[in-house]
Tab-separated table of C-alpha atoms in Angstrom:
chain	number	residue	atom	x	y	z
Z	411	MET	CA	-4.113	-21.192	-20.600
Z	412	LEU	CA	-7.437	-20.690	-19.818
Z	413	LEU	CA	-6.863	-20.496	-16.374
Z	414	TYR	CA	-4.008	-17.887	-16.937
Z	415	ALA	CA	-6.448	-15.885	-19.379
Z	416	LEU	CA	-9.402	-16.040	-16.269
Z	417	GLY	CA	-6.841	-14.693	-13.642
Z	418	VAL	CA	-5.909	-11.885	-16.061
Z	419	VAL	CA	-9.734	-11.088	-16.886
Z	420	LEU	CA	-10.170	-11.247	-12.749
Z	421	ALA	CA	-7.426	-8.913	-12.188
Z	422	PHE	CA	-8.736	-6.322	-14.872
Z	423	LEU	CA	-12.128	-6.474	-13.617
Z	424	GLY	CA	-10.780	-5.925	-9.945
Z	425	VAL	CA	-8.782	-3.149	-11.013
Z	426	SER	CA	-11.622	-1.497	-13.039
Z	427	LEU	CA	-14.102	-1.867	-10.280
Z	428	SER	CA	-11.773	-0.340	-7.731
Z	429	ILE	CA	-11.101	2.541	-10.124
Z	430	ALA	CA	-14.770	3.060	-10.589
Z	431	LEU	CA	-15.461	2.870	-6.816
Z	432	HIS	CA	-12.790	5.736	-6.521
Z	433	GLU	CA	-14.487	7.896	-8.578
Z	434	VAL	CA	-17.826	7.379	-6.749
Z	435	GLY	CA	-16.386	8.227	-3.508
Z	436	HIS	CA	-15.627	11.607	-5.117
Z	437	LEU	CA	-18.849	11.643	-6.993
Z	438	VAL	CA	-21.163	11.164	-4.097
Z	439	PRO	CA	-20.162	13.744	-1.843
Z	440	ALA	CA	-19.748	16.277	-4.734
Z	441	LYS	CA	-23.337	15.843	-5.908
Z	442	LYS	CA	-24.494	15.880	-2.234
Z	443	PHE	CA	-22.940	19.244	-1.754
Z	444	GLY	CA	-24.592	20.630	-4.800
Z	445	VAL	CA	-21.714	20.861	-6.960
Z	446	ARG	CA	-22.384	20.069	-10.824
Z	447	VAL	CA	-20.519	17.273	-11.859
Z	448	THR	CA	-20.532	17.049	-16.079
Z	449	GLN	CA	-18.716	13.791	-16.201
Z	450	TYR	CA	-17.995	10.793	-14.496
Z	451	MET	CA	-15.304	8.553	-16.484
Z	452	VAL	CA	-13.740	5.311	-15.830
Z	453	GLY	CA	-10.229	5.168	-18.094
Z	454	PHE	CA	-8.796	7.779	-20.095
Z	455	GLY	CA	-8.493	8.419	-23.936
Z	456	PRO	CA	-11.157	7.564	-26.684
Z	457	THR	CA	-15.016	7.092	-25.064
Z	458	ILE	CA	-15.948	3.646	-25.619
Z	459	PHE	CA	-19.558	4.055	-24.245
Z	460	SER	CA	-21.592	6.918	-22.462
Z	461	ARG	CA	-24.817	7.804	-21.259
Z	462	ARG	CA	-26.257	11.230	-19.881
Z	463	ARG	CA	-28.094	11.150	-16.696
Z	464	GLY	CA	-29.563	14.434	-15.551
Z	465	GLU	CA	-26.326	16.982	-15.804
Z	466	THR	CA	-23.666	14.063	-15.817
Z	467	GLU	CA	-22.240	12.104	-18.374
Z	468	TYR	CA	-21.545	8.368	-17.516
Z	469	GLY	CA	-18.788	6.601	-19.423
Z	470	VAL	CA	-16.063	4.268	-19.917
Z	471	LYS	CA	-12.733	5.130	-21.781
Z	472	ALA	CA	-10.459	2.955	-23.880
Z	473	VAL	CA	-7.343	3.084	-21.568
Z	474	PRO	CA	-7.910	1.316	-17.840
Z	475	LEU	CA	-5.299	3.619	-16.269
Z	476	GLY	CA	-7.125	6.019	-14.038
Z	477	GLY	CA	-10.571	7.821	-13.912
Z	478	TYR	CA	-12.004	11.090	-13.256
Z	479	ILE	CA	-14.880	12.982	-12.499
Z	480	ARG	CA	-15.199	16.459	-14.010
Z	481	MET	CA	-16.472	19.123	-11.704
Z	482	ILE	CA	-17.503	22.985	-12.684
Z	483	GLY	CA	-15.120	25.601	-10.879
Z	484	MET	CA	-12.225	23.216	-9.943
Z	485	PHE	CA	-9.626	26.513	-9.879
Z	486	PRO	CA	-10.781	30.182	-8.824
Z	487	PRO	CA	-11.014	32.894	-11.440
Z	488	ALA	CA	-8.137	35.276	-11.213
Z	489	PRO	CA	-8.419	38.527	-9.011
Z	490	GLY	CA	-10.988	40.286	-10.281
Z	491	GLN	CA	-12.089	38.306	-13.140
Z	492	ASP	CA	-15.812	37.612	-13.044
Z	493	PRO	CA	-16.449	33.780	-12.449
Z	494	MET	CA	-19.206	33.663	-14.902
Z	495	ARG	CA	-16.816	34.652	-17.778
Z	496	THR	CA	-13.765	33.624	-18.988
Z	497	ARG	CA	-10.559	34.721	-20.379
Z	498	ALA	CA	-6.863	34.303	-21.095
Z	499	SER	CA	-4.600	37.092	-20.576
Z	500	SER	CA	-1.080	36.009	-19.259
Z	501	THR	CA	1.760	36.238	-21.910
Z	502	GLY	CA	4.557	34.087	-20.175
Z	503	ARG	CA	4.394	30.184	-21.022
Z	504	PHE	CA	3.319	29.043	-17.497
Z	505	GLY	CA	1.201	32.092	-16.976
Z	506	GLN	CA	-0.489	30.735	-20.363
Z	507	LEU	CA	-0.995	27.154	-19.005
Z	508	ILE	CA	-2.335	28.599	-16.002
Z	509	ASP	CA	-4.899	30.715	-17.887
Z	510	GLU	CA	-6.030	28.043	-20.025
Z	511	ALA	CA	-6.341	25.797	-17.239
Z	512	ARG	CA	-8.644	28.286	-15.483
Z	513	GLN	CA	-10.575	28.939	-18.602
Z	514	GLN	CA	-11.460	25.369	-18.932
Z	515	SER	CA	-12.532	25.067	-15.389
Z	516	LEU	CA	-14.921	27.929	-15.810
Z	517	GLU	CA	-15.863	27.732	-19.587
Z	518	GLU	CA	-18.613	25.082	-18.298
Z	519	VAL	CA	-20.099	27.121	-15.871
Z	520	ARG	CA	-23.934	28.389	-16.975
Z	521	PRO	CA	-26.308	31.072	-15.505
Z	522	GLY	CA	-27.449	29.728	-12.437
Z	523	ASP	CA	-24.376	27.948	-11.190
Z	524	ASP	CA	-23.238	30.522	-8.795
Z	525	GLY	CA	-22.478	28.849	-5.580
Z	526	ARG	CA	-22.383	25.132	-7.315
Z	527	MET	CA	-18.704	25.904	-8.251
Z	528	PHE	CA	-16.092	23.593	-6.436
Z	529	TYR	CA	-13.831	26.472	-5.421
Z	530	GLN	CA	-16.533	28.295	-3.575
Z	531	LEU	CA	-17.308	25.087	-1.307
Z	532	PRO	CA	-16.187	25.343	2.343
Z	533	VAL	CA	-12.808	23.873	2.892
Z	534	TRP	CA	-14.213	20.915	4.733
Z	535	LYS	CA	-16.563	19.992	2.115
Z	536	ARG	CA	-13.799	20.120	-0.478
Z	537	VAL	CA	-11.623	18.137	1.682
Z	538	VAL	CA	-14.497	15.606	1.876
Z	539	ILE	CA	-15.087	15.231	-1.736
Z	540	MET	CA	-11.639	14.737	-2.701
Z	541	PHE	CA	-10.613	12.516	0.266
Z	542	GLY	CA	-13.639	10.586	-0.507
Z	543	GLY	CA	-11.700	8.643	-3.612
Z	544	PRO	CA	-8.835	7.472	-1.442
Z	545	VAL	CA	-10.939	6.525	1.657
Z	546	MET	CA	-13.148	4.532	-0.776
Z	547	ASN	CA	-10.114	2.466	-1.859
Z	548	LEU	CA	-8.760	2.318	1.819
Z	549	LEU	CA	-12.649	0.850	2.550
Z	550	ILE	CA	-12.167	-2.121	-0.396
Z	551	ALA	CA	-9.040	-2.882	1.278
Z	552	LEU	CA	-10.232	-3.139	4.819
Z	553	VAL	CA	-13.151	-5.203	3.808
Z	554	LEU	CA	-10.666	-7.511	1.616
Z	555	PHE	CA	-8.231	-7.800	4.388
Z	556	THR	CA	-10.531	-8.300	7.264
Z	557	GLY	CA	-12.223	-11.206	5.313
Z	558	ILE	CA	-8.727	-12.515	4.984
Z	559	PHE	CA	-7.648	-12.167	8.389
Z	560	THR	CA	-10.809	-13.490	10.207
Z	561	LEU	CA	-11.947	-16.288	7.769
Z	562	HIS	CA	-8.831	-17.791	6.251
Z	563	GLY	CA	-6.274	-16.388	8.575
Z	564	ILE	CA	-2.303	-15.337	8.568
Z	565	ALA	CA	0.595	-17.584	8.721
Z	566	VAL	CA	2.161	-17.628	12.236
Z	567	THR	CA	4.604	-19.706	13.764
Z	568	THR	CA	3.368	-21.879	16.467
Z	569	PRO	CA	5.265	-22.957	19.886
Z	570	GLN	CA	4.966	-26.443	18.356
Z	571	VAL	CA	8.268	-27.930	17.512
Z	572	SER	CA	8.798	-28.695	13.952
Z	573	SER	CA	12.084	-29.791	14.107
Z	574	VAL	CA	15.263	-30.031	16.499
Z	575	SER	CA	18.944	-29.212	15.261
Z	576	GLN	CA	21.418	-32.033	15.826
Z	577	CYS	CA	24.239	-30.022	16.094
Z	578	VAL	CA	25.577	-26.454	15.704
Z	579	ASP	CA	27.741	-24.739	13.100
Z	580	ILE	CA	29.359	-21.467	15.273
Z	581	SER	CA	31.727	-20.815	12.539
Z	582	GLN	CA	29.197	-18.211	11.022
Z	583	VAL	CA	26.441	-15.801	12.282
Z	584	GLY	CA	23.094	-17.377	12.212
Z	585	GLN	CA	24.527	-20.865	10.970
Z	586	SER	CA	22.607	-22.979	13.264
Z	587	SER	CA	22.676	-26.566	12.071
Z	588	LYS	CA	23.921	-28.920	9.643
Z	589	ASP	CA	22.887	-32.483	8.139
Z	590	THR	CA	26.254	-33.642	8.651
Z	591	CYS	CA	27.929	-33.025	12.094
Z	592	THR	CA	31.452	-32.925	12.498
Z	593	SER	CA	33.749	-33.286	15.666
Z	594	ASP	CA	33.961	-29.295	16.173
Z	595	MET	CA	30.153	-29.039	15.985
Z	596	PRO	CA	28.698	-28.912	19.591
Z	597	VAL	CA	25.305	-30.793	20.329
Z	598	ALA	CA	22.414	-28.697	20.150
Z	599	PRO	CA	21.375	-27.748	23.400
Z	600	ALA	CA	17.255	-28.719	22.260
Z	601	ASN	CA	18.870	-31.856	21.514
Z	602	ALA	CA	20.808	-32.533	24.399
Z	603	ALA	CA	17.465	-31.556	26.545
Z	604	GLY	CA	15.629	-34.282	24.900
Z	605	ILE	CA	13.119	-31.983	22.757
Z	606	LYS	CA	11.585	-33.645	20.014
Z	607	PRO	CA	9.583	-32.718	17.077
Z	608	GLY	CA	5.799	-32.646	17.761
Z	609	ASP	CA	6.501	-30.828	21.652
Z	610	THR	CA	4.603	-28.053	22.412
Z	611	ILE	CA	6.510	-25.685	24.376
Z	612	THR	CA	4.209	-24.316	27.206
Z	613	ALA	CA	6.268	-22.516	29.657
Z	614	ILE	CA	9.813	-21.588	29.973
Z	615	ASN	CA	11.249	-20.824	33.590
Z	616	GLY	CA	7.509	-20.723	35.055
Z	617	HIS	CA	6.134	-18.120	32.550
Z	618	SER	CA	3.586	-19.577	30.227
Z	619	ILE	CA	4.213	-19.381	26.459
Z	620	SER	CA	1.476	-18.899	24.141
Z	621	THR	CA	3.275	-17.357	20.990
Z	622	TRP	CA	6.789	-18.512	19.025
Z	623	ASP	CA	7.741	-14.773	19.797
Z	624	ASP	CA	7.508	-15.540	23.765
Z	625	VAL	CA	9.844	-18.687	22.923
Z	626	SER	CA	12.308	-16.746	20.904
Z	627	GLN	CA	12.435	-13.829	23.239
Z	628	ALA	CA	13.100	-16.049	26.199
Z	629	ILE	CA	15.927	-18.435	24.628
Z	630	ARG	CA	17.672	-15.146	22.854
Z	631	GLY	CA	17.488	-13.328	26.066
Z	632	ASN	CA	19.251	-16.454	28.143
Z	633	LEU	CA	22.811	-15.664	28.225
Z	634	GLY	CA	24.705	-18.465	29.951
Z	635	LYS	CA	21.886	-19.596	32.399
Z	636	GLN	CA	19.697	-22.862	31.841
Z	637	LEU	CA	16.190	-22.934	31.088
Z	638	HIS	CA	13.707	-25.152	32.546
Z	639	ILE	CA	11.385	-25.766	29.749
Z	640	THR	CA	7.946	-27.469	30.038
Z	641	VAL	CA	6.482	-29.111	27.074
Z	642	ASP	CA	3.443	-30.872	26.197
Z	643	ARG	CA	4.152	-34.338	24.705
Z	644	ASP	CA	1.275	-36.527	23.590
Z	645	GLY	CA	-1.141	-34.457	26.066
Z	646	ARG	CA	1.315	-34.930	29.125
Z	647	ALA	CA	3.447	-32.395	30.734
Z	648	LYS	CA	7.123	-33.085	30.782
Z	649	GLN	CA	9.813	-31.084	32.355
Z	650	LEU	CA	13.106	-30.777	30.278
Z	651	THR	CA	16.418	-28.714	31.210
Z	652	ALA	CA	18.559	-27.134	28.280
Z	653	ASP	CA	21.607	-24.973	28.662
Z	654	PRO	CA	21.612	-22.488	25.290
Z	655	ILE	CA	24.754	-21.975	23.584
Z	656	VAL	CA	25.491	-18.117	23.640
Z	657	MET	CA	26.687	-17.193	19.995
Z	658	GLN	CA	26.411	-14.307	17.472
Z	659	MET	CA	23.076	-14.517	16.096
Z	660	PRO	CA	21.665	-12.001	13.542
Z	661	VAL	CA	19.588	-8.945	14.650
Z	662	TYR	CA	15.788	-8.782	13.120
Z	663	ASP	CA	13.726	-6.126	12.607
Z	664	GLU	CA	9.907	-5.629	13.255
Z	665	ASP	CA	9.045	-7.555	10.077
Z	666	GLY	CA	11.422	-10.526	10.734
Z	667	LYS	CA	13.963	-9.227	8.103
Z	668	VAL	CA	17.731	-9.609	8.882
Z	669	GLU	CA	19.177	-6.180	9.862
Z	670	HIS	CA	22.310	-5.143	7.998
Z	671	GLU	CA	25.348	-2.833	8.709
Z	672	ALA	CA	26.006	0.248	6.442
Z	673	ASP	CA	28.911	-2.081	5.078
Z	674	GLY	CA	26.227	-4.541	4.096
Z	675	SER	CA	27.237	-7.304	6.777
Z	676	ILE	CA	24.576	-8.706	8.821
Z	677	ARG	CA	23.970	-6.771	12.117
Z	678	SER	CA	24.361	-9.455	14.915
Z	679	GLU	CA	24.153	-9.595	18.428
Z	680	ARG	CA	25.303	-11.959	21.299
Z	681	ALA	CA	22.312	-14.377	21.888
Z	682	GLY	CA	21.002	-17.593	23.656
Z	683	PHE	CA	20.399	-20.498	20.892
Z	684	LEU	CA	18.752	-23.675	21.601
Z	685	GLY	CA	18.492	-25.354	17.854
Z	686	VAL	CA	14.407	-25.582	17.872
Z	687	SER	CA	12.085	-24.386	15.524
Z	688	GLY	CA	8.249	-23.816	15.506
Z	689	THR	CA	5.685	-24.904	13.261
Z	690	ARG	CA	4.108	-22.645	10.503
Z	691	GLU	CA	0.537	-22.670	10.150
Z	692	VAL	CA	-2.533	-20.664	8.920
Z	693	GLN	CA	-4.538	-19.307	11.525
Z	694	PRO	CA	-7.624	-17.350	11.774
Z	695	GLN	CA	-7.272	-13.831	13.829
Z	696	PRO	CA	-10.234	-12.359	15.837
Z	697	LEU	CA	-11.670	-9.198	14.993
Z	698	THR	CA	-9.739	-7.355	17.470
Z	699	ALA	CA	-6.547	-8.132	15.799
Z	700	VAL	CA	-7.553	-6.726	12.405
Z	701	PRO	CA	-6.697	-2.843	13.060
Z	702	GLY	CA	-3.237	-3.771	14.392
Z	703	LEU	CA	-2.691	-6.103	11.042
Z	704	PHE	CA	-4.284	-3.639	8.553
Z	705	GLY	CA	-2.033	-0.689	9.997
Z	706	ASP	CA	0.863	-3.038	9.452
Z	707	ALA	CA	0.038	-3.447	5.806
Z	708	LEU	CA	-0.876	0.326	5.308
Z	709	GLY	CA	2.724	1.379	7.131
Z	710	ASP	CA	4.406	-1.195	4.533
Z	711	THR	CA	2.538	0.244	1.874
Z	712	TYR	CA	3.683	3.887	2.456
Z	713	GLU	CA	7.121	2.516	2.921
Z	714	LEU	CA	7.057	1.284	-0.409
Z	715	LEU	CA	5.928	4.689	-1.902
Z	716	VAL	CA	9.031	6.112	-0.215
Z	717	LYS	CA	11.349	3.582	-1.583
Z	718	ILE	CA	9.852	3.703	-5.191
Z	719	PRO	CA	12.721	5.920	-6.643
Z	720	GLN	CA	15.119	3.631	-5.495
Z	721	LYS	CA	13.084	0.445	-6.588
Z	722	LEU	CA	12.823	2.212	-10.071
Z	723	VAL	CA	16.812	1.732	-10.451
Z	724	GLY	CA	16.352	-2.121	-10.005
Z	725	VAL	CA	13.338	-1.806	-12.330
Z	726	SER	CA	15.375	-0.080	-15.069
Z	727	GLN	CA	18.267	-2.648	-14.328
Z	728	ALA	CA	15.819	-5.592	-14.966
Z	729	ALA	CA	14.314	-3.885	-18.201
Z	730	PHE	CA	17.519	-2.924	-19.744
Z	731	GLY	CA	19.916	-5.504	-18.596
Z	732	ASP	CA	19.997	-9.032	-16.944
Z	733	ALA	CA	19.040	-8.217	-13.361
Z	734	GLN	CA	16.005	-9.990	-11.765
Z	735	ARG	CA	12.841	-8.107	-10.839
Z	736	ASP	CA	12.143	-7.478	-7.292
Z	737	PRO	CA	8.922	-9.265	-6.327
Z	738	ASN	CA	7.931	-6.886	-3.959
Z	739	GLY	CA	8.968	-3.820	-6.214
Z	740	PRO	CA	6.262	-1.582	-8.112
Z	741	MET	CA	4.284	-2.922	-10.980
Z	742	SER	CA	1.857	-1.585	-13.550
Z	743	VAL	CA	-1.360	-3.029	-14.505
Z	744	VAL	CA	0.139	-5.224	-17.002
Z	745	GLY	CA	2.637	-6.684	-14.276
Z	746	VAL	CA	-0.856	-7.087	-11.953
Z	747	GLY	CA	-2.457	-8.848	-14.563
Z	748	ARG	CA	0.452	-11.301	-15.673
Z	749	VAL	CA	0.962	-12.182	-11.747
Z	750	ALA	CA	-2.830	-12.965	-11.248
Z	751	GLY	CA	-2.519	-15.291	-14.459
Z	752	GLU	CA	0.251	-16.829	-12.845
Z	753	VAL	CA	-1.577	-17.215	-9.740
Z	754	ALA	CA	-4.500	-18.736	-11.317
Z	755	SER	CA	-2.684	-21.068	-13.740
Z	756	SER	CA	0.173	-22.577	-11.617
Z	757	ASP	CA	-0.352	-25.542	-9.019
Z	758	VAL	CA	2.837	-24.151	-6.988
Z	759	PHE	CA	0.087	-21.886	-5.004
Z	760	GLY	CA	-2.189	-24.455	-3.853
Z	761	ASP	CA	-5.952	-25.238	-4.396
Z	762	THR	CA	-8.285	-23.334	-5.646
Z	763	SER	CA	-9.342	-21.614	-2.418
Z	764	ASP	CA	-5.697	-20.665	-1.651
Z	765	LYS	CA	-5.262	-19.116	-5.287
Z	766	ALA	CA	-8.414	-17.167	-4.128
Z	767	ILE	CA	-7.000	-16.038	-1.358
Z	768	LEU	CA	-3.946	-14.669	-3.320
Z	769	LEU	CA	-6.015	-12.917	-5.710
Z	770	VAL	CA	-8.047	-11.274	-3.134
Z	771	SER	CA	-5.165	-10.072	-1.252
Z	772	LEU	CA	-3.560	-9.103	-4.422
Z	773	LEU	CA	-6.415	-6.874	-5.074
Z	774	GLY	CA	-6.609	-5.432	-1.421
Z	775	SER	CA	-2.862	-4.543	-1.686
Z	776	LEU	CA	-3.522	-2.687	-4.740
Z	777	ASN	CA	-6.176	-0.902	-3.476
Z	778	LEU	CA	-4.052	0.221	-0.489
Z	779	VAL	CA	-1.480	1.382	-2.942
Z	780	LEU	CA	-4.086	3.562	-4.480
Z	781	PHE	CA	-4.905	5.142	-1.362
Z	782	ALA	CA	-1.657	5.812	-0.179
Z	783	PHE	CA	-0.761	7.201	-3.755
Z	784	ASN	CA	-3.520	9.459	-3.864
Z	785	THR	CA	-2.636	11.227	-0.895
Z	786	ILE	CA	0.692	12.344	-1.805
Z	787	PRO	CA	0.113	16.325	-1.478
Z	788	LEU	CA	1.065	17.067	-5.268
Z	789	LEU	CA	-1.212	18.222	-7.930
Z	790	PRO	CA	-2.753	16.520	-9.989
Z	791	LEU	CA	-3.433	14.113	-7.303
Z	792	ASP	CA	-6.367	14.357	-4.603
Z	793	GLY	CA	-3.507	14.851	-2.037
Z	794	GLY	CA	-2.782	18.280	-4.197
Z	795	HIS	CA	-6.049	19.480	-3.775
Z	796	ILE	CA	-6.643	18.629	-0.228
Z	797	ALA	CA	-3.111	20.486	0.665
Z	798	GLY	CA	-4.478	23.103	-1.108
Z	799	ALA	CA	-7.592	23.657	0.749
Z	800	LEU	CA	-5.902	22.864	4.230
Z	801	TRP	CA	-3.689	25.729	3.143
Z	802	GLU	CA	-6.859	27.753	2.483
Z	803	ALA	CA	-7.936	27.032	6.146
Z	804	VAL	CA	-4.672	27.966	7.492
Z	805	LYS	CA	-4.476	31.597	5.949
Z	806	ARG	CA	-8.002	32.386	6.312
Z	807	GLY	CA	-7.695	31.537	9.896
Z	808	TRP	CA	-4.227	33.437	10.279
Z	809	ALA	CA	-6.218	36.412	8.813
Z	810	ARG	CA	-9.160	36.284	11.461
Z	811	ALA	CA	-6.485	35.764	13.807
Z	812	ARG	CA	-4.975	38.883	12.943
Z	813	ARG	CA	-8.293	40.744	12.010
Z	814	ARG	CA	-7.332	41.094	8.225
Z	815	PRO	CA	-9.585	40.986	5.222
Z	816	ASP	CA	-10.470	37.551	4.048
Z	817	PRO	CA	-7.676	36.412	1.591
Z	818	GLY	CA	-9.846	34.358	-0.376
Z	819	PRO	CA	-9.761	30.891	-2.050
Z	820	VAL	CA	-5.871	29.691	-2.639
Z	821	ASP	CA	-5.363	29.759	-6.341
Z	822	VAL	CA	-4.178	26.013	-6.544
Z	823	ALA	CA	-3.962	26.865	-10.375
Z	824	LYS	CA	-0.695	28.740	-9.747
Z	825	ALA	CA	0.607	25.032	-8.914
Z	826	LEU	CA	0.118	23.755	-12.074
Z	827	PRO	CA	3.559	24.159	-14.060
Z	828	LEU	CA	4.725	21.588	-10.934
Z	829	ALA	CA	1.760	19.550	-11.216
Z	830	TYR	CA	2.610	19.327	-15.237
Z	831	VAL	CA	6.003	17.893	-13.920
Z	832	VAL	CA	4.808	15.588	-11.755
Z	833	ALA	CA	2.190	14.051	-14.291
Z	834	LEU	CA	5.203	13.655	-16.487
Z	835	ALA	CA	7.153	11.758	-13.833
Z	836	PHE	CA	4.211	9.854	-13.500
Z	837	ILE	CA	3.638	8.984	-17.044
Z	838	GLY	CA	7.346	8.158	-17.284
Z	839	MET	CA	7.302	5.848	-14.523
Z	840	THR	CA	4.103	4.082	-15.794
Z	841	LEU	CA	5.734	3.646	-19.108
Z	842	LEU	CA	8.936	2.207	-17.597
Z	843	LEU	CA	6.730	-0.046	-15.472
Z	844	VAL	CA	4.488	-1.237	-18.235
Z	845	TYR	CA	7.897	-1.947	-20.528
Z	846	ALA	CA	9.454	-3.800	-17.417
Z	847	ASP	CA	6.378	-5.911	-16.960
Z	848	ILE	CA	6.303	-7.017	-20.863
Z	849	VAL	CA	10.074	-7.766	-21.162
Z	850	SER	CA	11.323	-8.853	-17.405
Z	851	PRO	CA	8.088	-9.565	-15.312
Z	852	VAL	CA	7.787	-10.203	-11.769
Z	853	ARG	CA	8.155	-14.214	-11.382
Z	854	LEU	CA	6.637	-15.640	-8.499
Z	855	THR	CA	7.714	-19.114	-9.307
């Protein structure tokens, strides 16, 4: 129980630190560019602790589900309105919401603040400020995953043979071997060729082999032809000849997952089969491999975001029915804490160093999610403000090209009704995930 609590505490500290550094990513460039920042807060709700230094109040709030910095002049004044004075004049419901938000944005403006308001900055400075938070999360993830990739390593399949099939069951797609052979199951080609566990495949048909992917491609691409295989056995090279069986084999995607047809059946193709398996082991990677590995992780994160609406259906079925949670689906902070506690307290995840790697990987993945999520071009997310600033640059550039007057700043306040809808959707998603993580949490064991 103590180890479980320790895992939860470490997850809480990691999440809190990630949020705090995200806001630092906004704070530092904002102050560098002269914007007056009135608040830097980690969390939402009632303030637990705060201290004012200079013109900024720094503090921690009760609900650790985010954070914010408050900058003056986030929204430009309405056309014809004095930016140093505030007023609300619209009569429609949406108009009143926009005016109230505009008023709150300008009510902290003081004499001498002209030029220090957010909307008055050049577009590129606003983009830097708003992109600073997500970039901080990206950097955190990059540092953590670089350490994992280069110091600990990743699981790879090597050309060293771990097992050899005795026979082949060709009655089903992808069924390669059985413990008990029958008369209708042909002898596995690797077995017939004399390949043994412990052999390391070094060449096929005269081409050097360095990875298991090389072995797999050479075997699958061989249709009805002999393979001349060189193996290293106890330090000595041995030449073997195998006749792969041509059979229907599953098609795998780039992530190594089986592809399916539209009707849910396994997608297959005619391919060579040998009946041999490589050895899985953890190998440290060179720094040159980090960009590709990190890019794959980032791509997987965006793919997860795209699939969130679909995955939330499964979360709902698990929360209000008897379905099982998808371990690769979305989780709330509560879920992250529970997973961290499970990793820390269970012997299934190996020794202390293995558990530490898993927890660091969990924190790195969380920061990737924070980066990707905040780059969505919708208010109230950072990406919404970035999109507004970029749209302003396009409008001003178009006006200059046509020798028209400067159209002025884009009034992102007009997008607030949509922002409220987005915010409500996010709140609803968060409540669903928290509830699901309590009543039907993700189980790793």
